[in-house]
Coordinates of N, CA and C in Angstrom, one line a residue:
Chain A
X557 N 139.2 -202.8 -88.1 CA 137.8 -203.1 -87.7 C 137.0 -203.7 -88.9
X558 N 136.5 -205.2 -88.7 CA 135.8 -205.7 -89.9 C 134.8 -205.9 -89.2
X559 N 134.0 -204.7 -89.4 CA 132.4 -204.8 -89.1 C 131.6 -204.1 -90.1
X560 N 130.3 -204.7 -90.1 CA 129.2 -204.6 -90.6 C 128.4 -204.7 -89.8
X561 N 127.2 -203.5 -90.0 CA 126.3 -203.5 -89.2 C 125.0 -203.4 -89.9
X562 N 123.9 -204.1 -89.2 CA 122.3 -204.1 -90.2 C 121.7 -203.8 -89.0
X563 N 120.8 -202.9 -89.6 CA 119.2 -202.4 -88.5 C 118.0 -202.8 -89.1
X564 N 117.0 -203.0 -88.9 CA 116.6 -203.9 -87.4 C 117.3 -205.3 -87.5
X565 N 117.3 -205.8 -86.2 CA 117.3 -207.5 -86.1 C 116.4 -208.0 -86.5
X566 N 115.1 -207.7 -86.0 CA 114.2 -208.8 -86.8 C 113.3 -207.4 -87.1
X567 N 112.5 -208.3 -88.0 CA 110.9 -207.0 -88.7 C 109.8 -207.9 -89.4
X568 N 109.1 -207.7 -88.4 CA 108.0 -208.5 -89.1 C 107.4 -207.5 -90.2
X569 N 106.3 -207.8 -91.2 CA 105.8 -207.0 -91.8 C 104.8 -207.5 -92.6
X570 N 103.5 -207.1 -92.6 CA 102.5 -207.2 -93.6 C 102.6 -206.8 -95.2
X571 N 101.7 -207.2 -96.0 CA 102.2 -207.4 -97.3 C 102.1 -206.6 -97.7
X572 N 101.1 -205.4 -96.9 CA 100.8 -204.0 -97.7 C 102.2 -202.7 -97.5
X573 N 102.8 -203.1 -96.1 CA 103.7 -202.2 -95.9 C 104.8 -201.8 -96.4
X574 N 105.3 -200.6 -96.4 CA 106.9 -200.2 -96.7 C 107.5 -200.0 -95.9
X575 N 109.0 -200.6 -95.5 CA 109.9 -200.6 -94.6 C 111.0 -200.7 -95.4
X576 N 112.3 -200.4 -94.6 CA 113.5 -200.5 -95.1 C 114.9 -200.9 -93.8
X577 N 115.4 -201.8 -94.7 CA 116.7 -202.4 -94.0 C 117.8 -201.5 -94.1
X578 N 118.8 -201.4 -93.3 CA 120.0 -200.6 -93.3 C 121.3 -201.1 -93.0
X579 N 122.1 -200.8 -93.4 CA 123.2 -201.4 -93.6 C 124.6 -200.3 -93.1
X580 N 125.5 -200.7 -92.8 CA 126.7 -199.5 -92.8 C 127.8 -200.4 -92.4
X581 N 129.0 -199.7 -93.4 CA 130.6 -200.3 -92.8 C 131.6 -199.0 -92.8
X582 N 132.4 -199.2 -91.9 CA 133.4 -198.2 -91.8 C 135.0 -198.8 -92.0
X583 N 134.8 -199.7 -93.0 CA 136.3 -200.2 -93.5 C 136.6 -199.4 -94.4
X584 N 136.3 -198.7 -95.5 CA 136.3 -198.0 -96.2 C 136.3 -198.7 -97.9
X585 N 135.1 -200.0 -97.6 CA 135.3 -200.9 -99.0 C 134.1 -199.8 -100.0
X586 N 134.8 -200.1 -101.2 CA 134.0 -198.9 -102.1 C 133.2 -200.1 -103.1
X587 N 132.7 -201.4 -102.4 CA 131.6 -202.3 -102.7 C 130.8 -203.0 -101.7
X588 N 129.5 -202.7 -101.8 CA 128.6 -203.3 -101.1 C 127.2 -204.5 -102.1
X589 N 126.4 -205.3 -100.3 CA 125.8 -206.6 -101.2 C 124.6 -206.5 -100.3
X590 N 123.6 -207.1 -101.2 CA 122.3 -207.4 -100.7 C 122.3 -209.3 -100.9
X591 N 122.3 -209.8 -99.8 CA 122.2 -211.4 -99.9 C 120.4 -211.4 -99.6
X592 N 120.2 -212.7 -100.2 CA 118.7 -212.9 -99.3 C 119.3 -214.9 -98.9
X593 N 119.1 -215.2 -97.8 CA 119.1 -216.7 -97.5 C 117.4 -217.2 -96.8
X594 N 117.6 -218.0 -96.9 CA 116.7 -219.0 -96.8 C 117.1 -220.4 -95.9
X595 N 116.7 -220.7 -95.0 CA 117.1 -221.6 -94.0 C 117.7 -223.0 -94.7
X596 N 119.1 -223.8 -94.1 CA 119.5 -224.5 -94.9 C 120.1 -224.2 -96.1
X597 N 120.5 -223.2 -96.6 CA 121.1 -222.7 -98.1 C 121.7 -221.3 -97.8
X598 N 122.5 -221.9 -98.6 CA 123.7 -220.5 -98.7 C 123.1 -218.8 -99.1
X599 N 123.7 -218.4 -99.1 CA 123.3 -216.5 -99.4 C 123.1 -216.5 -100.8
X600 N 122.6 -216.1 -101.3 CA 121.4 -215.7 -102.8 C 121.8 -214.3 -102.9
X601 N 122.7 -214.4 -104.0 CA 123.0 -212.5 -104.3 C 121.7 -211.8 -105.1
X602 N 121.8 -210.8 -104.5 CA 120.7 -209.5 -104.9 C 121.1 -208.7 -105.9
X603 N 121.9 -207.7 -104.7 CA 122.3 -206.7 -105.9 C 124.0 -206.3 -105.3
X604 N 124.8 -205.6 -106.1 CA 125.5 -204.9 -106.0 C 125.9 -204.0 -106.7
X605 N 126.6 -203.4 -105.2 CA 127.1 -201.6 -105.8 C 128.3 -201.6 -105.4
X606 N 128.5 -201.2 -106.6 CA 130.5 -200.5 -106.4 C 130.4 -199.4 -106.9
X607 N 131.1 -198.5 -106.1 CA 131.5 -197.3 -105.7 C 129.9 -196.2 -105.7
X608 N 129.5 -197.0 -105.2 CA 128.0 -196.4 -104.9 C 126.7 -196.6 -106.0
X609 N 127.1 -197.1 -107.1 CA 126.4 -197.1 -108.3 C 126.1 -198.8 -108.5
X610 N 124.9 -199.1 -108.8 CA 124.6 -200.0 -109.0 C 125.1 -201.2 -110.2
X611 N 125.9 -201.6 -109.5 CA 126.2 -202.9 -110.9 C 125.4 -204.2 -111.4
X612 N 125.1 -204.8 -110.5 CA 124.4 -205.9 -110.4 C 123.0 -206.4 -109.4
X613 N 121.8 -206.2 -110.3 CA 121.1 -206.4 -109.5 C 120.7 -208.3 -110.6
X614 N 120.7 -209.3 -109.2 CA 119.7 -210.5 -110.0 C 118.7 -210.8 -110.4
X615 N 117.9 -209.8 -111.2 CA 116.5 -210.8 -111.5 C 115.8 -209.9 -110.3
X616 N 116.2 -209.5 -109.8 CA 115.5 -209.2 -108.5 C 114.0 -208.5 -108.9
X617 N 113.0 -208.7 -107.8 CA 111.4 -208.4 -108.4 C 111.8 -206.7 -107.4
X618 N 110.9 -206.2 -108.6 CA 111.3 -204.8 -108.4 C 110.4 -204.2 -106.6
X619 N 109.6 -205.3 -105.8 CA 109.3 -205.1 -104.7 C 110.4 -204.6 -103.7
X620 N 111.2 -205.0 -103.7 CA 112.8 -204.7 -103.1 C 113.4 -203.4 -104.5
X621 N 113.9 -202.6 -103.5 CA 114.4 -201.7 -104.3 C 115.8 -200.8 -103.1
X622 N 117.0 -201.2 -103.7 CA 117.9 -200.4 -103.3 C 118.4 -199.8 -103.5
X623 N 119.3 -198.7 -102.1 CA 120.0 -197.8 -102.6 C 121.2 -197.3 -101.8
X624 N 121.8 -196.4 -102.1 CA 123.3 -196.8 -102.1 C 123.3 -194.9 -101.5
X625 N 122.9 -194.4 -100.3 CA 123.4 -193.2 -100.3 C 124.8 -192.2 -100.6
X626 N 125.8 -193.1 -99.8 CA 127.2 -193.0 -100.0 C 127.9 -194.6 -100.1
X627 N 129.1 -194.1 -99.7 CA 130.2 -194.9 -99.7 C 129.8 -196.2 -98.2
X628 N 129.6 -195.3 -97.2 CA 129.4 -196.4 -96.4 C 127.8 -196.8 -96.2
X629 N 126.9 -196.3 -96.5 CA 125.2 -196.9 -96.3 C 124.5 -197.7 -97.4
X630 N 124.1 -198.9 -97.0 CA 123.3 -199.2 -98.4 C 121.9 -199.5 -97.5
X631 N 121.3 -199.5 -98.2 CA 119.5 -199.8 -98.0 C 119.0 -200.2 -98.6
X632 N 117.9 -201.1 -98.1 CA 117.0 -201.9 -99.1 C 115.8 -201.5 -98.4
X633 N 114.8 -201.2 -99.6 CA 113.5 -200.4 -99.4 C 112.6 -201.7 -99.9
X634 N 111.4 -202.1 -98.7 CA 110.8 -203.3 -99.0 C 109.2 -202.5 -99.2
X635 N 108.7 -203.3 -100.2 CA 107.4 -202.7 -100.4 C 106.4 -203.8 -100.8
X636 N 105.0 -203.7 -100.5 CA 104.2 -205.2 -101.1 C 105.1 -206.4 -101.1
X637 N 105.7 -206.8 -100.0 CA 106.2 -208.1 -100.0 C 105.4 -209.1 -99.7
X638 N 106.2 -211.0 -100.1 CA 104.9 -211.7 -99.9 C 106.0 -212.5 -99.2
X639 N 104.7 -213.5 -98.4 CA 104.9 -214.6 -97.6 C 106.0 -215.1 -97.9
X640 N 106.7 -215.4 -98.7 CA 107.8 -216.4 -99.4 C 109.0 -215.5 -99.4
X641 N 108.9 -214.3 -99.6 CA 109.8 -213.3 -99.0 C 110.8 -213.2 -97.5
X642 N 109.9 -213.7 -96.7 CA 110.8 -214.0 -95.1 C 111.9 -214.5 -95.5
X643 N 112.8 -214.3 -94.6 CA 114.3 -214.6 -95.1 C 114.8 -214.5 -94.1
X644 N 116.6 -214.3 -93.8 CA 117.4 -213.4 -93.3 C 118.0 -212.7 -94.4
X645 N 118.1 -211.2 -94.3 CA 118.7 -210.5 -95.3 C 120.2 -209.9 -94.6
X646 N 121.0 -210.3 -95.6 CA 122.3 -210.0 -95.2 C 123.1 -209.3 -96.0
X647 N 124.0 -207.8 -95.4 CA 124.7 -207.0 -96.2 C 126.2 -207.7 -96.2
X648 N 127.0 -207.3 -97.0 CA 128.0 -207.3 -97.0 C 129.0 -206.4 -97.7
X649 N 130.4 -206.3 -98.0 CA 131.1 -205.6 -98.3 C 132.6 -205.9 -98.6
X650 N 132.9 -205.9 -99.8 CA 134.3 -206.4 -100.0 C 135.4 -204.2 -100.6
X651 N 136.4 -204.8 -100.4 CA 137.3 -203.5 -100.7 C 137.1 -202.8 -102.1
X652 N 136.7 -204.1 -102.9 CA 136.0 -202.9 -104.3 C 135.3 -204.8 -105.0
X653 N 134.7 -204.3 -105.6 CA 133.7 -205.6 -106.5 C 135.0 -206.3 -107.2
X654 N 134.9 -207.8 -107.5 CA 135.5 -208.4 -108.2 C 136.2 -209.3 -107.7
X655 N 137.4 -209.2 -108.2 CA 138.3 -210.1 -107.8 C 139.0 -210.1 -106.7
X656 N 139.6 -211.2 -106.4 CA 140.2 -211.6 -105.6 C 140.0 -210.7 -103.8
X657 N 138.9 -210.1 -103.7 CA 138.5 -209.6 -102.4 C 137.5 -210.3 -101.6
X658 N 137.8 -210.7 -100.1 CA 137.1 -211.5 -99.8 C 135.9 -210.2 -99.0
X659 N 134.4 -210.7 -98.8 CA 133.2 -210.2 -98.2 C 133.0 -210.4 -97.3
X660 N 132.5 -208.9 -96.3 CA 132.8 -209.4 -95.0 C 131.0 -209.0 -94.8
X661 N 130.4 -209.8 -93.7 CA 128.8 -210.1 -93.9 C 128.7 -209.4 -92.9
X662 N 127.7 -208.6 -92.4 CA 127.0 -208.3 -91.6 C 126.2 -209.5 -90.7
X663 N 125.1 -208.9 -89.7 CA 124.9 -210.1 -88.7 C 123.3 -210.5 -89.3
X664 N 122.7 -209.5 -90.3 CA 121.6 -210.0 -91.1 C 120.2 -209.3 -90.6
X665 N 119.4 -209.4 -91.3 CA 117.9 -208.9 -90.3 C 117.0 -209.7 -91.1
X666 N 116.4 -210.3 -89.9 CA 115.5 -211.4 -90.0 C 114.2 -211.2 -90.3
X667 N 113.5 -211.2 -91.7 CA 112.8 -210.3 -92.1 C 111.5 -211.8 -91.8
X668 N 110.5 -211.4 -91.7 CA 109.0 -212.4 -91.8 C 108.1 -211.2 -91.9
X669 N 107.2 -211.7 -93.1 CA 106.2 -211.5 -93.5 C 104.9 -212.1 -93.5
X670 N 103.9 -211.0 -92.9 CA 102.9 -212.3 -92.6 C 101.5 -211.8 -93.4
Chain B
X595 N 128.7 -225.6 -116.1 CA 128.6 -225.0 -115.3 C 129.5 -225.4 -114.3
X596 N 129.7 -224.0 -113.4 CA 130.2 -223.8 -112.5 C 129.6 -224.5 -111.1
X597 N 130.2 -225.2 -110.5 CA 129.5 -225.9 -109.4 C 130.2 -226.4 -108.1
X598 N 129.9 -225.6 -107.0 CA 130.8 -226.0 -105.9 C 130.1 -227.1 -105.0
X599 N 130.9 -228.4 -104.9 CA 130.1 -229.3 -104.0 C 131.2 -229.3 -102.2
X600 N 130.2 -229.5 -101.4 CA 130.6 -229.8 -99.8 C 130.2 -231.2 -99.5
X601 N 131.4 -231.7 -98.8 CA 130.8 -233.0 -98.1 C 131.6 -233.2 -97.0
X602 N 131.5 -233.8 -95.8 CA 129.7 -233.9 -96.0 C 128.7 -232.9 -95.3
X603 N 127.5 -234.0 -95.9 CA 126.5 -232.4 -95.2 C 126.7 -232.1 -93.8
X604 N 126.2 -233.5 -93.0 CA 126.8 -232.9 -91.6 C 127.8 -233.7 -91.3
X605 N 128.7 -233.3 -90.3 CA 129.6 -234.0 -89.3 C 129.3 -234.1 -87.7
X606 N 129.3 -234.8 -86.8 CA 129.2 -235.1 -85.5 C 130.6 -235.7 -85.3
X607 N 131.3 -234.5 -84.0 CA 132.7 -235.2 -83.9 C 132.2 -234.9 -82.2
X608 N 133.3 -236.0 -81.5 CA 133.9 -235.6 -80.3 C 135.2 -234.5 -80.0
X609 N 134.7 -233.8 -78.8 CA 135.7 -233.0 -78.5 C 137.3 -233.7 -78.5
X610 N 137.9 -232.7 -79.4 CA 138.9 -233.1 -79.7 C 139.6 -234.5 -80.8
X611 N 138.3 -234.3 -81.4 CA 138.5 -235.6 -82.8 C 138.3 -234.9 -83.9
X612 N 139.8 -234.9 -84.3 CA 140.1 -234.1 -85.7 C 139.5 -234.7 -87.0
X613 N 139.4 -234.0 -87.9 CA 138.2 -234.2 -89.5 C 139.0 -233.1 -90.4
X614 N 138.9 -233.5 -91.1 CA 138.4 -232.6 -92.5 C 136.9 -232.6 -93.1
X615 N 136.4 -231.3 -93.6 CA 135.7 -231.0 -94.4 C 135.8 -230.6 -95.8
X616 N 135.7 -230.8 -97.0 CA 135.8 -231.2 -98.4 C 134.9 -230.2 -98.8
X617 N 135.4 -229.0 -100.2 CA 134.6 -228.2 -101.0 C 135.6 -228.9 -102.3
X618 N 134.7 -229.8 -103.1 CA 135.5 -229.6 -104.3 C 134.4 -229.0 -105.5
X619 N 135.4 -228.2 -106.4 CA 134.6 -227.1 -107.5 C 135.4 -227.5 -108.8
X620 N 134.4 -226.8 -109.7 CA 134.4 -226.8 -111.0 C 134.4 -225.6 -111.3
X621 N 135.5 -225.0 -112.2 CA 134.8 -223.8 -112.2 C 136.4 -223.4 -113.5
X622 N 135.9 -222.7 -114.6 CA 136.3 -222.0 -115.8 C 138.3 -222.1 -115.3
X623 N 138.3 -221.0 -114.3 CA 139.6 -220.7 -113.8 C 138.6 -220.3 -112.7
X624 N 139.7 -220.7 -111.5 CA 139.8 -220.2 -109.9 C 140.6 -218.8 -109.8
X625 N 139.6 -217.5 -109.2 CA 140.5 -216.4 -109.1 C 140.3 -216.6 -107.5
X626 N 139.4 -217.2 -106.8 CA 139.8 -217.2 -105.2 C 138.9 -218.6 -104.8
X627 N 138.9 -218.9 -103.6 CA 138.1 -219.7 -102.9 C 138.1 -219.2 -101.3
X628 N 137.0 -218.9 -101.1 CA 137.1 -218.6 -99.4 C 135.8 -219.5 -98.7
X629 N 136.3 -219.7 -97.4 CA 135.7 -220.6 -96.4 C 135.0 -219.4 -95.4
X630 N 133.6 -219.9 -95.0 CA 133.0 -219.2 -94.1 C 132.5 -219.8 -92.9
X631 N 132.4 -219.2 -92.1 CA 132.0 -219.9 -90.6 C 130.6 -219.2 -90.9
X632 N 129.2 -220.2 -90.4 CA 128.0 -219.0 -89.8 C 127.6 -220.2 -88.7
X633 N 126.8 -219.4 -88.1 CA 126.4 -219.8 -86.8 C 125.0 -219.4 -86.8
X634 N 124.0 -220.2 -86.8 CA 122.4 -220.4 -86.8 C 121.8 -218.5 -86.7
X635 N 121.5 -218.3 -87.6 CA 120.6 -216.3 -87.7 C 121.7 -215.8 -87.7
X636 N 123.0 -215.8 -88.2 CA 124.2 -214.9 -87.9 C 124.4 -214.7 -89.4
X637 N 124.9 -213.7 -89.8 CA 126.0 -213.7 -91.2 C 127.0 -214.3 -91.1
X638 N 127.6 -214.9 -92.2 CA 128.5 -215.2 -92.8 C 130.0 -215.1 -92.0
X639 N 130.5 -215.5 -91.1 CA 132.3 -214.8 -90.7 C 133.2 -215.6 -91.8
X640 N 134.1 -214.4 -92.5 CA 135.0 -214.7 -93.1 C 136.3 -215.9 -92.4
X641 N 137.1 -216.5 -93.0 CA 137.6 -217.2 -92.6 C 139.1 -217.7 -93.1
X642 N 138.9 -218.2 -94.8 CA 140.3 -217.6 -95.4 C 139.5 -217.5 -96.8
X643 N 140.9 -217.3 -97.2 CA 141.0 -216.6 -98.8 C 142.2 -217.5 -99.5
X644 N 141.9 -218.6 -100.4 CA 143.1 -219.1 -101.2 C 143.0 -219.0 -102.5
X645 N 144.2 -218.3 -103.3 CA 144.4 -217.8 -104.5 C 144.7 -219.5 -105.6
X646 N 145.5 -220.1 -105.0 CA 146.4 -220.8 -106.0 C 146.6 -222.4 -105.1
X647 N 146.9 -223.5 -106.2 CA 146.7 -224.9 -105.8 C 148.1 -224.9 -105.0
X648 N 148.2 -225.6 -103.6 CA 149.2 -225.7 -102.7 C 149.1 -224.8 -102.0
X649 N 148.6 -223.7 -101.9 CA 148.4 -222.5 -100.8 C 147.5 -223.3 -99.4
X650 N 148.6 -222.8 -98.7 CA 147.8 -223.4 -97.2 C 147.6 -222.2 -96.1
X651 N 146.7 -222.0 -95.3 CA 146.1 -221.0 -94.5 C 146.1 -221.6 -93.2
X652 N 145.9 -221.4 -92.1 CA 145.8 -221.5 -90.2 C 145.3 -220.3 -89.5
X653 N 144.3 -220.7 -88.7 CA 144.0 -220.2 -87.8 C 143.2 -220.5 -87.0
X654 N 144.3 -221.1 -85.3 CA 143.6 -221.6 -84.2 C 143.7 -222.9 -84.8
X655 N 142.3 -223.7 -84.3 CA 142.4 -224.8 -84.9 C 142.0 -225.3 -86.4
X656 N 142.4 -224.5 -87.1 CA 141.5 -224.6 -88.5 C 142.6 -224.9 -89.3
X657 N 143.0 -224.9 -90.5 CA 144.0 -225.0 -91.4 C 143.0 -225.2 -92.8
X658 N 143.4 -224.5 -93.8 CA 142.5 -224.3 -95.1 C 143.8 -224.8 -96.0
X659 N 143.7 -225.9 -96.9 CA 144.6 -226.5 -97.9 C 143.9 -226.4 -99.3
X660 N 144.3 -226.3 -100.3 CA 144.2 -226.1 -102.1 C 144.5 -226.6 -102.8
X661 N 143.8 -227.3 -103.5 CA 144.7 -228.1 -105.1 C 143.6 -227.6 -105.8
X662 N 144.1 -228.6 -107.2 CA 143.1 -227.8 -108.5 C 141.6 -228.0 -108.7
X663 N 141.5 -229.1 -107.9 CA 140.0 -229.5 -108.2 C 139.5 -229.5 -106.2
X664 N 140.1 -229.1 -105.4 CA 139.6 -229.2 -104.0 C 139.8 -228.3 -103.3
X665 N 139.3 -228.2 -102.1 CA 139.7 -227.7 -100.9 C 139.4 -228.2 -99.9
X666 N 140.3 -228.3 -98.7 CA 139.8 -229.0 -97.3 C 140.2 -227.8 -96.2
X667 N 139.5 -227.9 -95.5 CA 138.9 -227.4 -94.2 C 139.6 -228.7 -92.6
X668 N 140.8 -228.4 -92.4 CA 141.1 -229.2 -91.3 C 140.8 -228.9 -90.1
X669 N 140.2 -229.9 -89.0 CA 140.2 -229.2 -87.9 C 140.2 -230.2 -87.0
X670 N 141.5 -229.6 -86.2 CA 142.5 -229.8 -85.6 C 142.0 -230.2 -83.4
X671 N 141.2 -230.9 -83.1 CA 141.5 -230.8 -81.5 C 140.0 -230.0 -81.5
X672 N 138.9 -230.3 -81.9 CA 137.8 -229.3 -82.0 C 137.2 -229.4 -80.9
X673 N 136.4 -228.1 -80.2 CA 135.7 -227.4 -79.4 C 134.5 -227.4 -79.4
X674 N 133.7 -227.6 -78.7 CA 131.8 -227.4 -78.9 C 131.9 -226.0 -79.3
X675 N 132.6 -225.1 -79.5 CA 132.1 -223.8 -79.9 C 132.4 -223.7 -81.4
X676 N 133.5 -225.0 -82.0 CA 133.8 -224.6 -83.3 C 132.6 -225.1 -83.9
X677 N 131.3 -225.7 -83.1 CA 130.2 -226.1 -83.9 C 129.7 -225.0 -84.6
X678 N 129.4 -225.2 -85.8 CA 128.8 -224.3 -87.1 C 128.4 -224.9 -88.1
X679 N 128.3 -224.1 -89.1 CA 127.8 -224.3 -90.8 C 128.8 -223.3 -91.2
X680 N 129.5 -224.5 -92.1 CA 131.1 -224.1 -92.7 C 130.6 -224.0 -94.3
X681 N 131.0 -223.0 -94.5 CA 130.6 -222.1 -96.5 C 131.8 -222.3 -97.2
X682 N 131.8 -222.7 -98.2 CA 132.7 -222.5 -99.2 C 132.3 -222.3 -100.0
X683 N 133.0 -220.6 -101.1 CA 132.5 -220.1 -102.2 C 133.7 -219.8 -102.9
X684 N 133.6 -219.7 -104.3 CA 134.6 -219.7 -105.6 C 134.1 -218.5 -105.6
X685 N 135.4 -218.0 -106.6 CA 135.0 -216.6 -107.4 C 136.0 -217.3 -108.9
X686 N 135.1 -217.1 -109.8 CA 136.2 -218.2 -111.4 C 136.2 -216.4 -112.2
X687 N 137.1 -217.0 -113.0 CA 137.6 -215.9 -114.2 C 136.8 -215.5 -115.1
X688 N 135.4 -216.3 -115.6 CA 134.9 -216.2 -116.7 C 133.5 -215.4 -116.3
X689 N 132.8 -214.8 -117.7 CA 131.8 -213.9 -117.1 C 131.6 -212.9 -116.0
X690 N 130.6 -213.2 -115.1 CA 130.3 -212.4 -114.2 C 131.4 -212.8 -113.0
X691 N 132.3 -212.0 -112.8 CA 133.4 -212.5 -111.9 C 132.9 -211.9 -110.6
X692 N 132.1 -210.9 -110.4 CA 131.6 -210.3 -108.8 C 130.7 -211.1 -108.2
X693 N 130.3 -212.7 -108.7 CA 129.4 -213.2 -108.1 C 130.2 -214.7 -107.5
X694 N 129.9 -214.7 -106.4 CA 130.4 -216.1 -105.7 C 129.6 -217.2 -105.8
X695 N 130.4 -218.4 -105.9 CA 129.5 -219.8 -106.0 C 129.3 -220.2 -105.1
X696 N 128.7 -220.6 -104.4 CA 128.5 -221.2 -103.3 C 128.2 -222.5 -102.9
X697 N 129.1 -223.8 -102.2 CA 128.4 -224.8 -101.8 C 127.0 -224.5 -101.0
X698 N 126.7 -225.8 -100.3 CA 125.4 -226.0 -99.5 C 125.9 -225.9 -98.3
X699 N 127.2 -225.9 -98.0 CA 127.8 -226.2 -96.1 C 128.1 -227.6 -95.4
X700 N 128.9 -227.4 -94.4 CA 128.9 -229.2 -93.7 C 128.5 -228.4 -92.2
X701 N 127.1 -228.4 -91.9 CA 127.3 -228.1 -90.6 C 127.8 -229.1 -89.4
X702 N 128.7 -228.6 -88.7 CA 129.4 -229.2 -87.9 C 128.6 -229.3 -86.7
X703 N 128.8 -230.5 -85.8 CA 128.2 -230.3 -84.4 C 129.4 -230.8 -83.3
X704 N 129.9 -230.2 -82.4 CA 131.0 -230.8 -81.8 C 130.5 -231.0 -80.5
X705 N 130.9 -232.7 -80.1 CA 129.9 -233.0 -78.5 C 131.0 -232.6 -77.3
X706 N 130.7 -231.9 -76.5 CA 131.7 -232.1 -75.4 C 131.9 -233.6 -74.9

């Protein structure tokens, strides 16, 4: 089974609010990903975690803040987001970070902020 | 720099009029290149994975081929459903190897 799953589909949100995206896989990959895309352009890496610990976050503005409860949940905690923020946010998950493993994407959550 | 280019951006085929789509990359050393299907607010569907130049991949109507400086995307007898936005991403040897490169896409439109 190569699934990935993200909650909500869509979320709108104001700039003052906190909400949070969710994520889960039951493949048993011990790496997970935070994409942000933007219409017309490819997926923009966030952050990642292997084996539940944070390896790689880009640059990322500390309004977005993730976390990694276990092996299979990751979350992304949204706070004071702005306009330019709307996206689709998309998890993914390969069998461990690095090499030669291909990432399998979740179906995304359509984030707009107004 | 590392730089994955797609062409072209878009394609318009008739049903059943075979194409190639083109990812050629630059990149330090190639540890993978994989092709992605997405379909308008969807994630990303995996598609293949090629390690090494001459490696060829199939599935359905698709066929994924490799040399040192390309990759092509065949498609074979195509369907209005194979319409999409086709991904191609590198993963190279050097530095940060956990991060994929990514072209821009050829989104496909296939007319019945």
């Amino acid at each position: 089974d190569t699934e990935v799953t993200q909650t909500p589909k869509h979320l709108v949100m104001g700039m003052t609010n906190k909400k949070s995206l969710k994520c889960e896989q039951h493949m048993g990959h011990r790496a997970m990903y935070w994409y942000k895309q933007k219409a017309k352009k490819p997926p923009e890496l966030m952050f990642v975690y292997s084996y539940e610990k944070l390896s790689i976050n880009e640059s990322v503005p500390s309004r977005f803040s993730p976390e990694c409860p276990n092996s299979s949940l990751l979350n992304l905690h949204l706070h004071a987001l702005q306009p330019e923020d709307s996206a689709l946010y998309l998890c993914a998950s390969s069998q461990v970070a690095g090499v030669y493993y291909e990432q399998y994407f979740g179906p995304g959550t359509r984030l707009t902020v107004t | 720099e590392d730089q994955v280019t797609q062409s072209p951006e878009a394609l318009r085929l008739q049903e059943g009029e075979s194409s190639s789509l083109n990812c050629s990359y630059t990149v330090s050393g190639l540890r993978g290149l994989f092709w992605y299907r997405q379909d308008p607010g969807k994630g990303p569907e995996f598609l293949f994975t090629l390690y090494s130049a001459g490696e060829e991949k199939e599935k359905e109507r698709l066929k994924a081929t490799l040399t040192k400086k390309e990759s092509f995307l065949h498609i074979t007898a195509p369907k209005p459903e194979d319409s999409a936005t086709y991904l191609c991403a590198v993963q190279d040897n050097a530095g940060n190897n956990r991060k994929l490169i990514w072209g821009l896409g050829t989104s496909l439109a296939v007319n019945p």
